[in-house]
Coordinates of C-alpha atoms in Angstrom, one line a residue:
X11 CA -7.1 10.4 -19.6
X12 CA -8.7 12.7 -17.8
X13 CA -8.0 17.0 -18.5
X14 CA -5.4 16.6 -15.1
X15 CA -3.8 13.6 -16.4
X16 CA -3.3 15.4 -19.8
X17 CA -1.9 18.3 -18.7
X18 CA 0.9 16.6 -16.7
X19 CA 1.8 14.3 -19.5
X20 CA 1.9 17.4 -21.5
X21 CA 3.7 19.1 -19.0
X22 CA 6.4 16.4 -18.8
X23 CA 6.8 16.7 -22.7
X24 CA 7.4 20.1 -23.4
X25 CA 10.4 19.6 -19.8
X26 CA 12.0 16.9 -22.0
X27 CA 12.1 18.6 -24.9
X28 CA 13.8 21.5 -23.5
X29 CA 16.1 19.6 -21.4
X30 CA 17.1 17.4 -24.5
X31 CA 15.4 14.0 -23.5
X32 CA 14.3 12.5 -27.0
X33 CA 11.7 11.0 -27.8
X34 CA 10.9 8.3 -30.8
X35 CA 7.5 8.8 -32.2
X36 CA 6.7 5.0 -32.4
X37 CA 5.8 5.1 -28.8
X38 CA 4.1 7.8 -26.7
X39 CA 3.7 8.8 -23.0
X40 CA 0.3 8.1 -21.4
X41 CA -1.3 7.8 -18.0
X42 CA -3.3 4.6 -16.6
X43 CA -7.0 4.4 -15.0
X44 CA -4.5 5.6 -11.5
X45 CA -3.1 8.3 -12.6
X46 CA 0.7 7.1 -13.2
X47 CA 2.7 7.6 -16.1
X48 CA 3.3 4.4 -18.8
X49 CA 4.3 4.0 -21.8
X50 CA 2.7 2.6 -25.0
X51 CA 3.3 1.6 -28.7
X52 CA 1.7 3.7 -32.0
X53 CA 0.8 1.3 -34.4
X54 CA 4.2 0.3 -35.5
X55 CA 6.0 -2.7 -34.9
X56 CA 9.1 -1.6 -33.2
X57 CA 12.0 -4.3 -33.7
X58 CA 14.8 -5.0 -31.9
X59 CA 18.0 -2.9 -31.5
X60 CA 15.8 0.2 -31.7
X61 CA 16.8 3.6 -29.6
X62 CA 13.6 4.7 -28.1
X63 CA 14.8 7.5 -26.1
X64 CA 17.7 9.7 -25.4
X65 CA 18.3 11.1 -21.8
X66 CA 21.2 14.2 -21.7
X67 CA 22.9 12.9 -18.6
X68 CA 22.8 16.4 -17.3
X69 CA 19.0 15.9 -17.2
X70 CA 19.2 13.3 -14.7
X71 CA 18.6 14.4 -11.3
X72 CA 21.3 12.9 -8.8
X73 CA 23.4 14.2 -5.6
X74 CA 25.9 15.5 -8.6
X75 CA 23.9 18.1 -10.1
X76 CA 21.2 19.0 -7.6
X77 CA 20.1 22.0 -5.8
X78 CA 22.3 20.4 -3.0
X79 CA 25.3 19.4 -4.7
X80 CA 28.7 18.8 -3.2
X81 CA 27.2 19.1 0.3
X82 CA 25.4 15.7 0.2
X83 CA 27.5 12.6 0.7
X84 CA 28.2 10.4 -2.3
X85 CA 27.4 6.4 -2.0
X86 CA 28.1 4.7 -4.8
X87 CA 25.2 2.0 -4.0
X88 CA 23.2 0.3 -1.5
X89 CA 21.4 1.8 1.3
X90 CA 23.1 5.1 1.6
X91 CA 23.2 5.8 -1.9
X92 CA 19.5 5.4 -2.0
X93 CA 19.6 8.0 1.4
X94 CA 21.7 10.2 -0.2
X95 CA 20.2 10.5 -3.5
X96 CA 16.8 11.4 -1.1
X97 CA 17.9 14.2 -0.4
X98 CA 18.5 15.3 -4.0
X99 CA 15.2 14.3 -4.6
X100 CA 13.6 15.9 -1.7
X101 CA 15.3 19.4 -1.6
X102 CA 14.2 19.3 -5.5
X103 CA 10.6 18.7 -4.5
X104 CA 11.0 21.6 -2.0
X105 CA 11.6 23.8 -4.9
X106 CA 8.3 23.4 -6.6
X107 CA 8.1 25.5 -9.6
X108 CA 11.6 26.9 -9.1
X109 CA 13.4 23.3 -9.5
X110 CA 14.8 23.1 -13.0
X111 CA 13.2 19.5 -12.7
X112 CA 9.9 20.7 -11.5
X113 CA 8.1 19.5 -15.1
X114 CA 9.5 16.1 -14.7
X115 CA 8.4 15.9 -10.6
X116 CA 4.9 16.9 -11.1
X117 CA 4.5 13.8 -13.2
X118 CA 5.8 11.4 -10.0
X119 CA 3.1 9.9 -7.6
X120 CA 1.8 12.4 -5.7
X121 CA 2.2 10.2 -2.1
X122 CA 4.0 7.9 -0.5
X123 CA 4.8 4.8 -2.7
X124 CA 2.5 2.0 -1.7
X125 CA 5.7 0.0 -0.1
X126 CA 5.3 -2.2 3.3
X127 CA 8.0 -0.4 4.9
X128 CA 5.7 3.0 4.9
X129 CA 2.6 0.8 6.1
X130 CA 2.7 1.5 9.7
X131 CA 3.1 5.3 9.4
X132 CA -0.4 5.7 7.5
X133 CA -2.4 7.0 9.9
X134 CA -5.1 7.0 7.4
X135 CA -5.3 3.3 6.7
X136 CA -4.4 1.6 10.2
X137 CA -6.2 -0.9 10.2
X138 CA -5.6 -1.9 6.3
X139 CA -1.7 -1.6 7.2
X140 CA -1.9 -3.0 10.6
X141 CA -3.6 -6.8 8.8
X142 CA -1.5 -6.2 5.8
X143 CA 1.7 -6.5 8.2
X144 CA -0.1 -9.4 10.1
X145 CA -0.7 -11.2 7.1
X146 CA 2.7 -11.0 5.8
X147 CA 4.3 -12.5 8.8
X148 CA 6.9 -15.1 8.6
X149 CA 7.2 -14.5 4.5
X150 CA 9.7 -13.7 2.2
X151 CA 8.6 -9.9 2.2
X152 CA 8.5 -10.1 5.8
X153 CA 12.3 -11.2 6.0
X154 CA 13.1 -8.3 4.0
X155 CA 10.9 -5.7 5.6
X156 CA 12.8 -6.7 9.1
X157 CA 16.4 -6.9 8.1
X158 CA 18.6 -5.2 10.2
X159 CA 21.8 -3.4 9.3
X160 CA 23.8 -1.6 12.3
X161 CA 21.0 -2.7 14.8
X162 CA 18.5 -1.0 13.0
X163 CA 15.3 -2.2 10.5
X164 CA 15.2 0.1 7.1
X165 CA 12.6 2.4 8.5
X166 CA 14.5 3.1 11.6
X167 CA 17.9 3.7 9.7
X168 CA 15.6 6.2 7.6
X169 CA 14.6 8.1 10.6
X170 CA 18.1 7.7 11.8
X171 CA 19.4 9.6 8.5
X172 CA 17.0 12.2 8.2
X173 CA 17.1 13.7 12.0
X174 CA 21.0 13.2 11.8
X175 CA 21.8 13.8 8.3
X176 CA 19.2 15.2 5.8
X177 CA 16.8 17.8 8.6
X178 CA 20.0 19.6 9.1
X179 CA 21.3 20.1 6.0
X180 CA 17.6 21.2 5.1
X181 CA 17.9 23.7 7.8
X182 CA 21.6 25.2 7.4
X183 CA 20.9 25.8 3.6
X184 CA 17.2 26.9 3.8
X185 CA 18.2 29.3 0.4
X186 CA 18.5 25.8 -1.3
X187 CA 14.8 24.9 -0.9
X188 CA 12.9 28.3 0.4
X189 CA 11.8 30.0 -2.5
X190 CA 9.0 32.2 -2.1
X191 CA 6.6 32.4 0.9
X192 CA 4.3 29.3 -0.2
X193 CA 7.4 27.5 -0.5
X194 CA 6.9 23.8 1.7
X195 CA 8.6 22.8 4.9
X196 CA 11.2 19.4 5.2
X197 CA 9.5 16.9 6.8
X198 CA 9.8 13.2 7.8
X199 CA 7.0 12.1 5.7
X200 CA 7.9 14.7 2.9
X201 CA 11.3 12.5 3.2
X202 CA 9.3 9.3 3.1
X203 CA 7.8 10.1 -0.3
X204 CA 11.4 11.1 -1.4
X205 CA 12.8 7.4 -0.3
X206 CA 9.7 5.5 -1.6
X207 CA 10.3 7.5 -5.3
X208 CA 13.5 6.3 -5.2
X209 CA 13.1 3.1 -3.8
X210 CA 10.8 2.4 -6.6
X211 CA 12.1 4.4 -9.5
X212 CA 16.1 5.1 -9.5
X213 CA 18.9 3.8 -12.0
X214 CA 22.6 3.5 -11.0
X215 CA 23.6 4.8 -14.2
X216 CA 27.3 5.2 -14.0
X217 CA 30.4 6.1 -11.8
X218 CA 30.0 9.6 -11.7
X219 CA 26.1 10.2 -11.2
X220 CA 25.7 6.5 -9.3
X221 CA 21.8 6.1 -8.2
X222 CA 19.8 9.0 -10.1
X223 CA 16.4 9.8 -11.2
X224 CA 16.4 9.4 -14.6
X225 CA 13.1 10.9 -16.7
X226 CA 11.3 8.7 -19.2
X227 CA 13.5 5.8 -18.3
X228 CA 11.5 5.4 -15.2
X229 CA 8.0 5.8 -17.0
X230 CA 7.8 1.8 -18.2
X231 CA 6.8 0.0 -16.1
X232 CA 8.1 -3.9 -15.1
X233 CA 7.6 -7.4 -16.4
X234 CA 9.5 -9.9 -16.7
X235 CA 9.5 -10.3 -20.6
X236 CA 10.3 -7.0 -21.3
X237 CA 10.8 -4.9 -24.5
X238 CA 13.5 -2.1 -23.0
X239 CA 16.3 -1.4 -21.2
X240 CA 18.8 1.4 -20.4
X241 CA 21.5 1.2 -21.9
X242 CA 24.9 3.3 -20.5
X243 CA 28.6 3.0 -20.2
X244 CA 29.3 3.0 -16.1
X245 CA 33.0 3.4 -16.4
X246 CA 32.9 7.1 -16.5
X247 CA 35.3 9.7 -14.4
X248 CA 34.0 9.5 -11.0
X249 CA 35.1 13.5 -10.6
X250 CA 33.7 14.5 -14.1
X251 CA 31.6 12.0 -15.8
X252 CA 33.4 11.9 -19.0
X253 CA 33.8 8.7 -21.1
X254 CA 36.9 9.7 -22.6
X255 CA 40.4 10.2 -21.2
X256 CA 40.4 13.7 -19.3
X257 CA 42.5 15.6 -16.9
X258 CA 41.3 13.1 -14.0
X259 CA 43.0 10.5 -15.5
X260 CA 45.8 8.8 -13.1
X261 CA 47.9 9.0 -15.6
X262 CA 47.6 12.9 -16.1
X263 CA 50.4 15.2 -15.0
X264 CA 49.1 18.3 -15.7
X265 CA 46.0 20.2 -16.5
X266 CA 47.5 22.1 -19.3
X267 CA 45.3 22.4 -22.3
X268 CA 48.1 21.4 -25.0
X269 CA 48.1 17.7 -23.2
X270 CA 44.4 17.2 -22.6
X271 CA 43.1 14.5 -25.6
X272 CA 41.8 15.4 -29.4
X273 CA 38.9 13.3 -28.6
X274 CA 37.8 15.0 -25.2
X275 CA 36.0 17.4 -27.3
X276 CA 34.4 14.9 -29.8
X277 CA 30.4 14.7 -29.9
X278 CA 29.8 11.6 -29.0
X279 CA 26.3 10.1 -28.5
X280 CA 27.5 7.7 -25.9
X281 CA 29.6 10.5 -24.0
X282 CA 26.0 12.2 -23.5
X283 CA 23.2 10.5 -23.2
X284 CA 21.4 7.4 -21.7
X285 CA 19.4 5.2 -23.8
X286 CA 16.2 3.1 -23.7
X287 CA 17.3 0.5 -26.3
X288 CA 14.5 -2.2 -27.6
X289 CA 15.7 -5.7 -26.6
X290 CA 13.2 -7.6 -28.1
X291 CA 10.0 -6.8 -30.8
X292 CA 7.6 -4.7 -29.5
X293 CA 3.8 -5.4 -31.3
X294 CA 2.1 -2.3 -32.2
X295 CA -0.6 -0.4 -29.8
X296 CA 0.9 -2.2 -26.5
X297 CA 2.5 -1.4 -23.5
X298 CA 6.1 -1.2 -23.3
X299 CA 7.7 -2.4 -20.5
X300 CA 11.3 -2.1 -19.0
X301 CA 12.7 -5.0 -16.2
X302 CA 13.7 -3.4 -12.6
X303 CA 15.4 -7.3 -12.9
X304 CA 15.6 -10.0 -14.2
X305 CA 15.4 -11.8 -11.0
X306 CA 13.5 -10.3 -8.9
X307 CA 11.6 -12.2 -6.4
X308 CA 7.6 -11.2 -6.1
X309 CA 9.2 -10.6 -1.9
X310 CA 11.3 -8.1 -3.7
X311 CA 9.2 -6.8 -6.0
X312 CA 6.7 -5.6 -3.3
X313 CA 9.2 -3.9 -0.6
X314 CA 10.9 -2.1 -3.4
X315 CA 8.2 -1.3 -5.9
X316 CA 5.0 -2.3 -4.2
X317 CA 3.6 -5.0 -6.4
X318 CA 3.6 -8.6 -7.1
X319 CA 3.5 -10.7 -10.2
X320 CA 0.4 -13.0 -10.5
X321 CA 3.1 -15.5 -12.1
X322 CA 6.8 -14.8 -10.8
X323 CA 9.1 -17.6 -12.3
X324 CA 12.1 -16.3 -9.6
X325 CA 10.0 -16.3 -6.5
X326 CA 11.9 -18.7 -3.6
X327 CA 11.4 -19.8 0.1
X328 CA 14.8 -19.4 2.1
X329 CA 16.4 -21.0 5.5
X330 CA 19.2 -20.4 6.9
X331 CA 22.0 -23.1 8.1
X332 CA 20.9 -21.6 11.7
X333 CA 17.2 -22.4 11.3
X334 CA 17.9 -25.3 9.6
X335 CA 19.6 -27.3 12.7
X336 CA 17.1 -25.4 15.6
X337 CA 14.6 -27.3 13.3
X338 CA 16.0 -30.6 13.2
X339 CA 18.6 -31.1 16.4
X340 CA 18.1 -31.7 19.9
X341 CA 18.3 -28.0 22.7
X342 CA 21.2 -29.9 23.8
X343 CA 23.3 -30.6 20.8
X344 CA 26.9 -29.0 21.2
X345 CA 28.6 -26.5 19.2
X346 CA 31.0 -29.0 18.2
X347 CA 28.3 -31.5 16.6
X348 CA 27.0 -28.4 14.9
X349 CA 30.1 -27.5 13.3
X350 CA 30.7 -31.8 12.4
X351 CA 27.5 -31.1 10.6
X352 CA 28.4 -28.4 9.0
X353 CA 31.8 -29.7 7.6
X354 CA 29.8 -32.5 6.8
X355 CA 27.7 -30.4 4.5
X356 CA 30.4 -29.0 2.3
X357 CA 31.9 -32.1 2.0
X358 CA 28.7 -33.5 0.7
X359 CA 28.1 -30.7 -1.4
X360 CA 31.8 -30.5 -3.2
X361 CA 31.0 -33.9 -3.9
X362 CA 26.9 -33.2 -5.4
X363 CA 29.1 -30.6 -7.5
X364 CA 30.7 -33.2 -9.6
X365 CA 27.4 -34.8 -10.2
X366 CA 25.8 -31.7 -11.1
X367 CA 24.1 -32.4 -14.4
X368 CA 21.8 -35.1 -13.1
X369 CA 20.0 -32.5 -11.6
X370 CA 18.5 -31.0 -15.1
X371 CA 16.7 -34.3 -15.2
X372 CA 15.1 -34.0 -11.3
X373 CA 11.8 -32.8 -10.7
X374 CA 12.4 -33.0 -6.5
X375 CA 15.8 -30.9 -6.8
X376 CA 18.1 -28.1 -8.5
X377 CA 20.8 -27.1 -8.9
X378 CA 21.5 -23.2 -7.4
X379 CA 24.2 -21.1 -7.9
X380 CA 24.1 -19.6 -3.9
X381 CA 26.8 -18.2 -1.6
X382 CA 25.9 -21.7 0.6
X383 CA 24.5 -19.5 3.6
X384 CA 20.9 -19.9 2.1
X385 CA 18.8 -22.8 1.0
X386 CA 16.1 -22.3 -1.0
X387 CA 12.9 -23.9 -2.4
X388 CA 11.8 -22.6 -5.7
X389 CA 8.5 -21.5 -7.4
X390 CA 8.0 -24.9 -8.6
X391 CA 8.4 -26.8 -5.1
X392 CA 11.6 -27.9 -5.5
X393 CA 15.0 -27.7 -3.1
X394 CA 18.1 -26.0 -4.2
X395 CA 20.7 -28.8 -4.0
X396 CA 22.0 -27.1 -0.8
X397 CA 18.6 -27.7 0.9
X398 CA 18.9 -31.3 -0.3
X399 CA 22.9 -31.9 0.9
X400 CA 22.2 -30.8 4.5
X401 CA 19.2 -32.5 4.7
X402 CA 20.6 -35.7 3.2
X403 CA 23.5 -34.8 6.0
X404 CA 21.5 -34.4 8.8
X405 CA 19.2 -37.7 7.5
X406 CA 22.1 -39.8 7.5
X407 CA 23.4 -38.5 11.1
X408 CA 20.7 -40.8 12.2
X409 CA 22.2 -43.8 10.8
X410 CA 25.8 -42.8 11.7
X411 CA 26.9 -46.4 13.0
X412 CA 26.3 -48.4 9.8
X413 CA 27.7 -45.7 7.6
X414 CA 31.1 -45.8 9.2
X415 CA 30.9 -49.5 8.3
X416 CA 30.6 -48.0 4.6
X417 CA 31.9 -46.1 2.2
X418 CA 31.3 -42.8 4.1
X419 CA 31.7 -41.0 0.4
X420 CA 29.5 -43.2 -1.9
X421 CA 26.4 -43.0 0.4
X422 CA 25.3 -39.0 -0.6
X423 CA 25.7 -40.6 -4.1
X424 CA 23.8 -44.1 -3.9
X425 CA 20.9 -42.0 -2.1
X426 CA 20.3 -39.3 -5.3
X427 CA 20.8 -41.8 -7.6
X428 CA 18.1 -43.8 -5.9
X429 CA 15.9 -41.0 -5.7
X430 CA 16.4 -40.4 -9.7
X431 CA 15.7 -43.6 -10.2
X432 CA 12.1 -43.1 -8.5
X433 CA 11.9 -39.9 -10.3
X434 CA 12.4 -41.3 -13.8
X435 CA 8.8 -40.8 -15.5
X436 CA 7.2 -44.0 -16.8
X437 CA 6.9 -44.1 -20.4
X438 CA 2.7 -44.3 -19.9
X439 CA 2.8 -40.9 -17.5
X440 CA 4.9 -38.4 -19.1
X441 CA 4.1 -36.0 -16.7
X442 CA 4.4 -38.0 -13.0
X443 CA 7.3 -38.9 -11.6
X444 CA 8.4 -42.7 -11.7
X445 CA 6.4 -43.3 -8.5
X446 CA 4.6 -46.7 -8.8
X447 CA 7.0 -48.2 -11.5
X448 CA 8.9 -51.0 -10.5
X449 CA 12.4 -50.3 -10.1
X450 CA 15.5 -52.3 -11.6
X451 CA 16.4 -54.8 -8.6
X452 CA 15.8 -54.0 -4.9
X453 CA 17.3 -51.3 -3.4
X454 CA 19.9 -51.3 -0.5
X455 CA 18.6 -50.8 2.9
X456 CA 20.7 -47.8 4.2
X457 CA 20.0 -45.6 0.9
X458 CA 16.6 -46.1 1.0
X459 CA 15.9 -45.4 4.5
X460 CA 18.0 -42.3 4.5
X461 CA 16.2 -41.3 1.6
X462 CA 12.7 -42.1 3.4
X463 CA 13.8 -39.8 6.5
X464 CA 14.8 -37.1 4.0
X465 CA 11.4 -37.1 3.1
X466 CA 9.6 -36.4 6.2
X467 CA 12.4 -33.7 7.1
X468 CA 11.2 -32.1 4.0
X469 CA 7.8 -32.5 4.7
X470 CA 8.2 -31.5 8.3
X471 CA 9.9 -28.0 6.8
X472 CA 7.4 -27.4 4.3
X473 CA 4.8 -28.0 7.4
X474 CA 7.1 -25.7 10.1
X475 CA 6.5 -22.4 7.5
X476 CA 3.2 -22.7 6.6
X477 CA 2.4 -22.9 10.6
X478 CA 4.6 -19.9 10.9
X479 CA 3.9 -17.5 8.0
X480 CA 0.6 -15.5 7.7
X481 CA -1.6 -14.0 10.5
X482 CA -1.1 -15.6 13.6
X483 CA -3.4 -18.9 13.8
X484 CA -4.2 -18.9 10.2
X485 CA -2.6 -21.7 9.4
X486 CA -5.4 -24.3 8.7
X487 CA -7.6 -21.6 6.9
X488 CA -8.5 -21.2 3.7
X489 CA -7.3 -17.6 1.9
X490 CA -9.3 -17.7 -0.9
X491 CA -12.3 -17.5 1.2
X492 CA -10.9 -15.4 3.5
X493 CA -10.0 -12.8 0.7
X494 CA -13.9 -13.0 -0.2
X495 CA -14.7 -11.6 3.2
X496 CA -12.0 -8.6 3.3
X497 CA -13.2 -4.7 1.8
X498 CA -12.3 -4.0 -1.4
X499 CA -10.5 -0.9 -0.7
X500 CA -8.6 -2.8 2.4
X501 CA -5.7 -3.1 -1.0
X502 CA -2.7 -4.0 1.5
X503 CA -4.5 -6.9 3.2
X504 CA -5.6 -8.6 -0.3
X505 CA -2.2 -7.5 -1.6
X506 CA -0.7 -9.3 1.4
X507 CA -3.0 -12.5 1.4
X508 CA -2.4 -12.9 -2.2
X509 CA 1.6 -12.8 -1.5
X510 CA 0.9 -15.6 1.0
X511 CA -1.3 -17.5 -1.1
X512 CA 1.9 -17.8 -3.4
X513 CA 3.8 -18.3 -0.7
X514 CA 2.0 -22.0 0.5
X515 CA 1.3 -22.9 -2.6
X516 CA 4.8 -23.2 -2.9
X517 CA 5.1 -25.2 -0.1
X518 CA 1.8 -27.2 -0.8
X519 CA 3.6 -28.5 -4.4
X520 CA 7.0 -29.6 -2.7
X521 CA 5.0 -31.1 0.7
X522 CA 2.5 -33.2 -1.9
X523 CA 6.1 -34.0 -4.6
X524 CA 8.1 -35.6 -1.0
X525 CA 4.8 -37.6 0.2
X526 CA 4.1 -39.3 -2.8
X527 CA 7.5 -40.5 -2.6
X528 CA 7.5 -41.7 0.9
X529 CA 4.3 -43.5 0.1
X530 CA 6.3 -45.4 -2.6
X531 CA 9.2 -46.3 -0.3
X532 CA 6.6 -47.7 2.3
X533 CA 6.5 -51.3 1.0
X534 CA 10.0 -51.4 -0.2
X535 CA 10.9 -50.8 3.3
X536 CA 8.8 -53.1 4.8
X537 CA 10.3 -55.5 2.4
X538 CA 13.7 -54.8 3.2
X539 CA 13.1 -54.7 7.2

């Protein structure tokens, strides 16, 4: 580390131990090659179970306890608790020196987060942020990054909140934040750096602080296999923060000191602290690293954070029901047809429910636990079983006339079971599917050519993305040597390209998984037609 780096690590020290943050000495603060705070193990083997540090919840920093407090609304989560708690953070940063947090602040980033929602305002990398952006089109991140709540994207609701909200709070209590002639002036990219810190770094710790800053606890970094977590009890007094029964209680008539509880008094670990708690054996001399979550999507990961995973076991492709039918239907098809297909769907999948653990055994298909609006295809290159039901629905609309000849109810059943069949490994490739092997007896007609046309719908998906995700017209080239071609220090755009690299590989694996399939059914349905 270099003499800078040391001092703010020391810095940050000597503020947690006054402000009663403790510290374990089988691990020990340090700062990477970039300057940001990590944390690493001494040469002991830390096992499980193990309390690594203790945070006083009054050293937290929320909208509860700041230099701000009780004029900043309260949001228990989402959106506006991460604009509320902004301001906390901001009007803190204001402070400098004078902040009773300042020795934790100085060891925050110094900028802006590196997120994609902050891209376009850096006037100093435009044309790094402007192919960045390009590149992303059409992904996962870029679904997030242009989500819209009340009409607006999340940048624009920012901007929103700080010239309605946060710049005049700033400047009816300027005693909160001016304290001394060098002191800073609020501004909308000082409030940028305030939202990307906590975009990237907050805990909703309990009822009464909700989203907060939390010191140390925000110093590991992520992976997916982690070591730590925080540990904290969230069902606290929302008015007081106490764990035990106190004079907020519902069930409290009075505030007299003769009825308030013999415990309320107790000193009790759990009453006043957080705790990084070890969740699994940590080797010796090794990072330590927390989760953000446990199912976080690399999309997620970079619009919140502002990195991806080389390897992210969670990352999925999504459709809606809407996007779905535009792909597949005629312009003309009525409302009324939409919403047969639709009841059609949940029919199909109440039924793929009761069949559900066939799917364990399916390389093509799983089974997702979803709210049914989405359909996804997963890291691997398989559909979510939703995907498959309104496909197989929308596949089998096409053959409408002989299934009312049928057992409408068997046919979503006959057709997975034929695919399984296919599926089923021979005993001589372990690691193929069943593709080539020569099945039991000879399939029935319908099933098979409903399967066949859920095949090209699924390659014709896979195909419809990767023409629309990516910088416009890039659809036939290939990244890897397009990455060779971009600056080094153009970060975004190789951050970008390799998020869309992930992205069609993805879709490469299911498109290549479907056509091998089809290839097999091509003689069986000659034979049959």
């Amino acid at each position: 580390m270099s003499g800078f780096q040391v001092d703010k690590v020391n810095d940050l020290l000597e503020w947690c131990a006054a402000n009663d943050i403790f510290i374990d000495s089988r691990i020990r603060i340090a700062s990477d090659d970039r300057g940001n705070i990590c944390v690493h193990s001494t040469d002991h083997l830390i096992p499980p179970k193990a309390t690594l540090v203790k945070i006083a919840k009054d050293a937290v920093l929320s909208v509860r306890n700041c230099s701000l407090a009780r004029l900043i609304p309260f949001n228990p989560y989402g959106r506006g608790a991460q604009l509320s708690l902004s301001i906390a953070l901001y009007v803190e940063i204001l402070r400098g020196t004078q902040s009773r947090w300042h020795g934790y602040l100085q060891s925050l980033p110094g900028g802006i987060v590196d997120l994609p929602l902050f891209w376009s305002t850096d006037v100093d990398k435009t044309k790094d942020s402007a192919e960045a952006l390009a590149w992303l089109g059409g992904t996962e991140a870029a679904r997030i990054l242009s989500t819209r709540s009340e009409n607006r994207t999340t940048l624009e609701e920012i901007n929103h909140f700080y010239r309605n909200v946060a710049e005049p709070l700033f400047l009816h209590h300027v005693h909160a934040w001016q304290c001394g002639v060098a002191s800073s002036t609020p501004t909308i990219m000082g409030f940028y750096r305030a939202f990307s810190l906590v975009s990237s770094r907050a805990f909703l710790v309990d009822a009464y602080h909700g989203l907060s800053m939390v010191p140390i606890a925000d110093a590991f970094n992520h992976a997916l296999e982690n070591h730590v977590h925080l540990e904290s009890d969230y069902s606290v007094c929302s008015e007081c923060g106490s764990l035990q029964e106190c004079l907020h209680d519902r069930d409290q008539q009075s505030g007299d000191d003769d009825k308030m509880p013999k415990n309320l008094s107790q000193d009790d670990d759990h009453d006043s602290f957080y705790e990084m708690v070890t969740n699994a054996g940590t080797p010796p001399l090794s990072e330590v690293f927390n989760t953000y979550g446990e199912d976080l999507t690399n999309a997620q990961l970079l619009n919140q954070y502002g990195f991806i995973l080389d390897v992210n076991d969670n990352d999925r492709l999504s459709w809606t029901m809407h996007e779905i039918l535009d792909l597949f239907l005629p312009n003309d098809t009525t409302e009324t047809d939409r919403g047969d297909i639709t009841g059609h769907f949940h029919e199909t999948l109440s039924r793929l429910d009761e069949t559900r653990p066939i799917f364990a055994h399916s390389r093509l298909i799983y089974y997702e636990v979803s709210d049914g609006h989405h359909f996804y295809l997963n890291c691997e290159g398989s559909l979510s079983h939703q995907l498959w039901a309104i496909l197989f629905v929308l596949s089998a609309r096409r053959h409408q006339g002989v299934i009312a000849d049928r057992d409408a109810h068997q046919t979503p059943n006959a057709v997975l079971e034929l695919q399984m069949q296919m599926e089923t490994p021979d005993s001589d490739d372990e690691d193929g599917m069943g593709v080539g092997k020569p099945l039991g007896k000879t399939p029935d007609f319908l099933p098979l050519r409903i399967l066949h046309d859920l095949c090209e719908m699924t390659m014709a998906l896979c195909t419809e993305r990767k023409h629309n995700i990516g910088k416009s017209g890039s659809s036939q080239l290939e990244l890897s040597s397009v990455v060779e071609e971009i600056p080094e220090d153009n970060v975004r755009t190789h951050l970008a390209i390799s998020f869309l690299m992930s992205e069609r590989s993805m879709l490469d694996c299911c498109e290549a998984e479907w056509r091998e399939l089809t290839e097999f059914m091509f003689p069986l349905l000659n034979g049959l037609g």
